[in-house]
Amino acid sequence: MVDVPEYEKLKELRGFEYGREMLLHISNVLMEVFDKTQLFHTKEAEFLVLCTDVIYSAFLEHCARAKQMVGRQNKGLFRMGCTWSEGIFNARDLVKKARSIMECDDSWERSEVWLRPLVQENLTLEQDVMARLQTEGYPTIYLQPKIDMRDGHLMGAEALVRILDKDGKLLPHGRVIEEMEEDGTIHKVDYFVLDRLMSTMNHWQEKGYTMYPMSSNFSRNTLLNPSALASVLAIMSRYPLVSQDLIEIEITETAGDFENNTFEELIRRFEQYGLRFSLDDFGSGYSNMNMLAELKFHSVKLDRSLIKNITENSTSRMIVRDLVHICQSCNMICVAEGVENQNQVAVLLENGCVCGQGFYYDRPIPVEIFEEKYLKSPDMREVYR
C-alpha cells in the first residue's frame, strides 16, 4: 500500500499539476517494480499492489526498491506499508493489515513542515510528550518490580509513564493515552519512557548498583513504524553504560492481528542489536497461539485475567500450567501479572511459574523509591518475609 497523506493540502500549496505528476510517478514506479496487472488505484491518492507467487525475501527487495525510487522525487511526502503471508491467504485481510502498517509510517510528517504543524525540533522529548498530552503536569516514569516468588528477590521491573502535578501528585492519563494510540502519536510516549528508563539505568550503572533487566512498553503502531529501530538505537546511543541485553520491549498480544512474518522480520532486526521482546497480556481475550509458537520471545507475561481466579478455577490453573510448560520448553521466562495475594503465589509456584508482578509485591513506584527499596537493600528477601 502507498498513499500521499493530506493530498488536497499538497495540491493547494504546490498546485494541481504537481499533485498529478506525483501520483503519476508513484504509479509508474509501482508498475515498473511489480506486476502492473496487480496494481490498483484504490483512492485518489492511494495505490495497492497484490503480489502472488513470490518468496518473502524477493518481496521485501521489491518493496525497498519501490520506496527508494518513489523517494528520489517525493521524499517525506508519501507512506508505504507491506505485509506478506505464506500459502493460502485472504486478500481482504492482507490489504487491511498493509493499510494499517502504512498508516503507522510517520516518515512523511517529519520532512515537510507545511504538511502538518509539528512540535519544534529544539524541544526536548519531555516537552514534546507534554505538548501531546496537553496537561499542566509533567511526565515521568514509575517502575513496577518483577519478583522471584520463591524467595522475594528482584528479577527486573517494568517502566510505566505517569503524569505528576506541581505538587508531585498523580494526574489521570489513561484517556489521553488511548486517544494518542488512536491518532498515531503514541510513539512519542513510548520513546519518552524508553529514554527516561535508559537514563535511569545509566545513572545506576554510574553508582555501581547491580543491574537488572528492565522492560518498556511499545505499542503496535510504534513498532510497525519503519523508523522504529533507528529511533530506539538513537536513544540507546546516548547511554553507552547500559548493556542492550538488559532492555526488553513489551508488545501486547493484539500484535497478533498482523501476519507473523511481519513481526518475525521485525523481531529479527531488533535482536541483531541485542534487544529482546516480551509478549504482554497473553491470555486476554482471544489468544493467538500461532504467535507464541512461531515467534521467539524472551519472556511471556500471563494476563491478570488468568491469575485473578486461579485459586478457585481449575481451568485457569490448567491453562497456566500448560503455558508455563511451553515457556520452559522454549527457554522463555513466564511472568504472572496481577498477583495480589499469597494464595495466588502458592498456586503459581505449584504450577511452575516463579516470576510474579502485581500489587501483592508492589504497585508502580517512583524511581527514587524503587532505587532505595530494591537496589540499596543488602538482602531483598527481607522485604517480603
XYZ file of N, CA and C in Angstrom, residues 13-154:
426
model
N -1.108 23.903 -1.895
C 0.135 24.631 -1.661
C 1.115 24.543 -2.821
N 1.084 23.434 -3.574
C 2.046 23.268 -4.664
C 1.413 23.184 -6.044
N 0.101 23.168 -6.079
C -0.573 23.195 -7.360
C -1.093 21.843 -7.793
N -2.176 21.884 -8.587
C -2.812 20.654 -9.068
C -1.856 19.834 -9.914
N -1.095 20.513 -10.781
C -0.207 19.793 -11.686
C 0.872 19.036 -10.922
N 1.381 19.656 -9.840
C 2.397 18.998 -9.014
C 1.830 17.705 -8.428
N 0.610 17.781 -7.885
C -0.012 16.604 -7.306
C -0.261 15.524 -8.332
N -0.710 15.916 -9.533
C -0.980 14.936 -10.585
C 0.302 14.222 -11.005
N 1.370 14.990 -11.167
C 2.647 14.400 -11.574
C 3.192 13.456 -10.496
N 2.950 13.794 -9.257
C 3.415 12.943 -8.170
C 2.713 11.589 -8.202
N 1.386 11.590 -8.379
C 0.647 10.325 -8.446
C 1.065 9.517 -9.669
N 1.315 10.196 -10.769
C 1.751 9.510 -11.977
C 3.104 8.843 -11.767
N 3.999 9.554 -11.069
C 5.323 8.989 -10.787
C 5.211 7.749 -9.905
N 4.383 7.806 -8.865
C 4.198 6.656 -7.982
C 3.649 5.479 -8.772
N 2.661 5.748 -9.625
C 2.064 4.686 -10.426
C 3.089 4.045 -11.357
N 3.909 4.852 -11.988
C 4.916 4.323 -12.913
C 5.953 3.468 -12.190
N 6.366 3.917 -11.005
C 7.338 3.148 -10.231
C 6.758 1.791 -9.855
N 5.522 1.773 -9.356
C 4.909 0.522 -8.931
C 4.721 -0.437 -10.104
N 4.395 0.112 -11.283
C 4.256 -0.748 -12.468
C 5.605 -1.299 -12.920
N 6.656 -0.529 -12.715
C 7.988 -0.990 -13.115
C 8.507 -2.073 -12.176
N 8.286 -1.895 -10.890
C 8.830 -2.824 -9.891
C 7.971 -4.073 -9.747
N 6.644 -3.895 -9.783
C 5.732 -5.017 -9.577
C 4.985 -5.339 -10.877
N 4.165 -6.343 -10.819
C 3.333 -6.732 -11.956
C 2.210 -5.711 -12.116
N 2.175 -5.011 -13.240
C 1.202 -3.933 -13.419
C -0.229 -4.441 -13.446
N -0.426 -5.729 -13.752
C -1.790 -6.258 -13.756
C -2.353 -6.393 -12.348
N -1.497 -6.305 -11.337
C -1.938 -6.413 -9.940
C -1.896 -5.064 -9.222
N -1.790 -3.965 -9.979
C -1.755 -2.615 -9.407
C -3.158 -2.013 -9.451
N -3.601 -1.486 -8.314
C -4.936 -0.895 -8.229
C -4.834 0.517 -7.649
N -5.559 1.441 -8.261
C -5.646 2.824 -7.765
C -6.907 2.887 -6.914
N -6.763 2.629 -5.601
C -7.918 2.402 -4.733
C -8.602 3.671 -4.269
N -7.845 4.755 -4.121
C -8.390 6.060 -3.765
C -7.643 7.103 -4.579
N -8.058 8.367 -4.460
C -7.419 9.399 -5.267
C -5.908 9.405 -5.087
N -5.442 9.210 -3.861
C -4.001 9.266 -3.592
C -3.516 8.007 -2.900
N -4.113 6.856 -3.244
C -3.724 5.590 -2.625
C -3.619 4.512 -3.688
N -2.562 3.697 -3.562
C -2.329 2.609 -4.507
C -2.161 1.294 -3.754
N -2.596 0.218 -4.399
C -2.487 -1.132 -3.839
C -1.825 -2.038 -4.859
N -0.875 -2.843 -4.401
C -0.265 -3.853 -5.257
C -0.407 -5.212 -4.574
N -0.942 -6.183 -5.289
C -1.018 -7.559 -4.794
C 0.057 -8.378 -5.492
N 0.897 -9.016 -4.721
C 1.990 -9.821 -5.283
C 1.736 -11.292 -4.977
N 1.709 -12.103 -6.003
C 1.493 -13.536 -5.797
C 2.680 -14.315 -6.336
N 2.858 -15.506 -5.790
C 3.928 -16.415 -6.236
C 5.300 -15.760 -6.158
N 5.598 -15.172 -5.008
C 6.897 -14.531 -4.801
C 7.399 -14.907 -3.412
N 8.680 -15.201 -3.298
C 9.229 -15.551 -1.982
C 9.382 -14.287 -1.146
N 9.443 -14.472 0.166
C 9.424 -13.338 1.100
C 10.602 -12.393 0.882
N 11.804 -12.932 0.719
C 12.982 -12.077 0.558
C 12.885 -11.236 -0.708
N 12.383 -11.838 -1.802
C 12.229 -11.084 -3.054
C 11.169 -10.005 -2.910
N 10.098 -10.325 -2.191
C 9.042 -9.345 -1.955
C 9.584 -8.128 -1.209
N 10.384 -8.371 -0.155
C 10.958 -7.258 0.603
C 11.896 -6.415 -0.261
N 12.649 -7.066 -1.118
C 13.547 -6.330 -2.017
C 12.753 -5.442 -2.965
N 11.632 -5.952 -3.480
C 10.791 -5.149 -4.374
C 10.247 -3.926 -3.628
N 9.776 -4.150 -2.402
C 9.222 -3.040 -1.614
C 10.285 -1.980 -1.328
N 11.487 -2.424 -0.966
C 12.568 -1.485 -0.668
C 12.952 -0.688 -1.917
N 12.986 -1.359 -3.053
C 13.331 -0.687 -4.302
C 12.277 0.350 -4.675
N 11.002 -0.023 -4.527
C 9.922 0.910 -4.854
C 9.965 2.133 -3.955
N 10.220 1.913 -2.662
C 10.266 3.044 -1.738
C 11.420 3.971 -2.071
N 12.562 3.398 -2.436
C 13.715 4.215 -2.798
C 13.436 5.022 -4.069
N 12.820 4.408 -5.069
C 12.554 5.092 -6.328
C 11.521 6.205 -6.158
N 10.457 5.943 -5.414
C 9.460 6.983 -5.171
C 10.066 8.115 -4.351
N 10.933 7.753 -3.398
C 11.521 8.747 -2.512
C 12.517 9.684 -3.168
N 13.040 9.311 -4.326
C 14.005 10.190 -5.003
C 13.390 11.545 -5.325
N 12.121 11.559 -5.704
C 11.463 12.808 -6.058
C 10.492 13.285 -4.996
N 10.076 12.385 -4.117
C 8.984 12.729 -3.192
C 9.294 12.334 -1.754
N 10.551 12.505 -1.353
C 10.960 12.102 -0.015
C 10.124 12.815 1.046
N 9.576 12.032 1.947
C 8.810 12.599 3.047
C 7.392 12.973 2.703
N 6.950 12.702 1.479
C 5.609 13.108 1.067
C 4.657 11.928 0.899
N 5.134 10.700 1.137
C 4.287 9.530 0.940
C 4.522 8.530 2.063
N 3.604 7.561 2.159
C 3.738 6.479 3.136
C 3.664 5.146 2.406
N 4.295 4.148 2.999
C 4.247 2.804 2.411
C 4.116 1.766 3.521
N 3.345 0.739 3.264
C 3.203 -0.369 4.203
C 3.070 -1.678 3.458
N 3.635 -2.749 3.986
C 3.545 -4.034 3.303
C 3.410 -5.161 4.319
N 2.789 -6.230 3.898
C 2.713 -7.436 4.717
C 2.676 -8.623 3.765
N 2.966 -9.804 4.280
C 3.155 -10.992 3.439
C 2.613 -12.207 4.160
N 2.056 -13.129 3.424
C 1.514 -14.347 4.018
C 1.917 -15.540 3.169
N 2.241 -16.629 3.827
C 2.664 -17.836 3.117
C 1.467 -18.734 2.861
N 1.424 -19.297 1.670
C 0.363 -20.246 1.365
C -0.950 -19.558 1.056
N -2.056 -20.166 1.460
C -3.390 -19.629 1.208
C -3.593 -18.376 2.061
N -4.155 -17.330 1.450
C -4.344 -16.093 2.186
C -5.669 -15.453 1.806
N -6.129 -14.553 2.647
C -7.324 -13.771 2.395
C -6.881 -12.376 1.979
N -7.126 -12.016 0.713
C -6.631 -10.737 0.191
C -7.205 -9.561 0.965
N -8.464 -9.633 1.359
C -9.080 -8.531 2.083
C -8.363 -8.271 3.415
N -8.018 -9.358 4.124
C -7.317 -9.206 5.399
C -5.917 -8.634 5.196
N -5.212 -9.108 4.159
C -3.864 -8.608 3.899
C -3.877 -7.121 3.560
N -4.867 -6.709 2.771
C -4.986 -5.285 2.413
C -5.219 -4.447 3.664
N -6.081 -4.928 4.537
C -6.364 -4.208 5.779
C -5.111 -4.067 6.632
N -4.332 -5.127 6.720
C -3.115 -5.090 7.532
C -2.061 -4.190 6.908
N -1.909 -4.279 5.583
C -0.928 -3.427 4.908
C -1.287 -1.955 5.067
N -2.583 -1.659 4.988
C -3.004 -0.261 5.156
C -2.716 0.217 6.582
N -2.960 -0.633 7.562
C -2.684 -0.253 8.956
C -1.201 0.008 9.169
N -0.354 -0.842 8.579
C 1.091 -0.642 8.693
C 1.500 0.643 7.987
N 0.915 0.913 6.829
C 1.207 2.140 6.099
C 0.859 3.365 6.938
N -0.264 3.309 7.620
C -0.704 4.451 8.418
C 0.192 4.690 9.620
N 1.037 3.709 9.966
C 1.997 3.880 11.057
C 3.298 4.530 10.585
N 3.461 4.686 9.288
C 4.688 5.260 8.734
C 4.628 6.770 8.866
N 5.395 7.321 9.822
C 5.363 8.769 10.042
C 6.558 9.470 9.406
N 7.295 8.801 8.521
C 8.459 9.438 7.913
C 8.059 10.656 7.092
N 6.847 10.644 6.559
C 6.395 11.778 5.749
C 6.186 13.028 6.583
N 5.794 12.878 7.841
C 5.406 14.051 8.624
C 6.599 14.823 9.170
N 7.807 14.236 9.111
C 8.945 14.916 9.711
C 9.696 15.802 8.724
N 9.529 15.587 7.428
C 10.387 16.272 6.470
C 9.765 17.520 5.861
N 8.428 17.644 5.856
C 7.776 18.791 5.244
C 6.912 19.494 6.287
N 7.399 20.590 6.852
C 6.693 21.245 7.944
C 5.368 21.839 7.489
N 5.227 22.112 6.189
C 3.978 22.700 5.721
C 2.836 21.702 5.683
N 3.156 20.395 5.722
C 2.108 19.386 5.667
C 1.344 19.258 6.978
N 2.023 19.441 8.078
C 1.379 19.271 9.376
C 2.126 20.090 10.411
N 1.417 20.830 11.275
C 2.111 21.575 12.336
C 2.743 20.595 13.315
N 4.071 20.622 13.422
C 4.792 19.682 14.282
C 5.379 20.390 15.484
N 5.749 19.611 16.474
C 6.449 20.158 17.624
C 7.826 20.638 17.172
N 8.258 21.794 17.636
C 9.539 22.341 17.223
C 10.659 21.365 17.539
N 11.650 21.300 16.638
C 12.722 20.325 16.782
C 13.602 20.587 17.991
N 13.630 21.840 18.472
C 14.508 22.149 19.590
C 13.874 21.820 20.937
N 12.639 21.322 20.925
C 12.023 20.908 22.176
C 12.629 19.598 22.637
N 12.718 19.416 23.940
C 13.181 18.137 24.461
C 12.086 17.101 24.269
N 12.456 15.843 24.374
C 11.481 14.777 24.247
C 10.405 14.917 25.312
N 10.793 15.344 26.502
C 9.830 15.528 27.582
C 8.828 16.620 27.227
N 9.308 17.758 26.693
C 8.422 18.845 26.303
C 7.506 18.412 25.168
N 8.045 17.597 24.263
C 7.264 17.098 23.150
C 6.109 16.237 23.647
N 6.411 15.337 24.592
C 5.372 14.486 25.161
C 4.327 15.327 25.863
N 4.762 16.344 26.579
C 3.804 17.191 27.289
C 2.905 17.928 26.321
N 3.449 18.373 25.203
C 2.635 19.047 24.205
C 1.551 18.105 23.680
N 1.895 16.824 23.565
C 0.930 15.855 23.087
C -0.108 15.522 24.158
N 0.351 15.425 25.397
C -0.557 15.054 26.478
C -1.488 16.201 26.863
N -1.087 17.444 26.576
C -1.916 18.612 26.829
C -2.419 18.651 28.272
N -1.487 18.627 29.204
C -1.827 18.700 30.609
C -0.863 19.637 31.313
N -1.274 20.144 32.463
C -0.435 21.077 33.210
C 0.613 20.367 34.050
N 0.590 19.058 34.065
C 1.579 18.308 34.823
C 2.829 18.064 34.013
N 3.665 17.164 34.491
C 4.864 16.803 33.734
C 5.024 15.286 33.750
N 5.564 14.714 32.676
C 5.659 13.258 32.573
C 6.885 12.720 33.282
N 6.762 11.514 33.766
C 7.880 10.815 34.374
C 7.616 9.318 34.228
N 8.487 8.494 34.773
C 8.237 7.057 34.767
C 8.155 6.532 36.198
N 7.330 5.532 36.382
C 7.277 4.744 37.597
C 7.745 3.336 37.227
N 8.249 2.608 38.228
C 8.742 1.254 37.992
C 7.957 0.262 38.840
N 7.515 -0.831 38.201
C 6.855 -1.901 38.945
C 7.741 -3.143 38.903
N 8.148 -3.640 40.064
C 9.105 -4.756 40.111
C 8.520 -6.082 39.651
N 9.399 -6.926 39.131
C 9.098 -8.318 38.846
C 9.897 -9.139 39.843
N 9.220 -9.999 40.582
C 9.812 -10.646 41.753
C 9.897 -12.161 41.581
N 11.001 -12.732 42.021
C 11.133 -14.187 42.117
C 10.287 -14.625 43.316
N 9.163 -15.260 43.034
C 8.213 -15.589 44.095
C 8.720 -16.673 45.036
N 9.822 -17.330 44.690
C 10.370 -18.365 45.566
C 11.056 -17.773 46.783
N 11.732 -16.630 46.604
C 12.486 -16.073 47.737
C 12.364 -14.553 47.860
N 11.603 -13.910 46.970
C 11.393 -12.472 47.099
C 12.453 -11.609 46.449
N 13.392 -12.209 45.739
C 14.440 -11.415 45.109
C 13.917 -10.696 43.864
N 14.518 -9.559 43.582
C 14.183 -8.785 42.394
C 14.679 -9.495 41.139
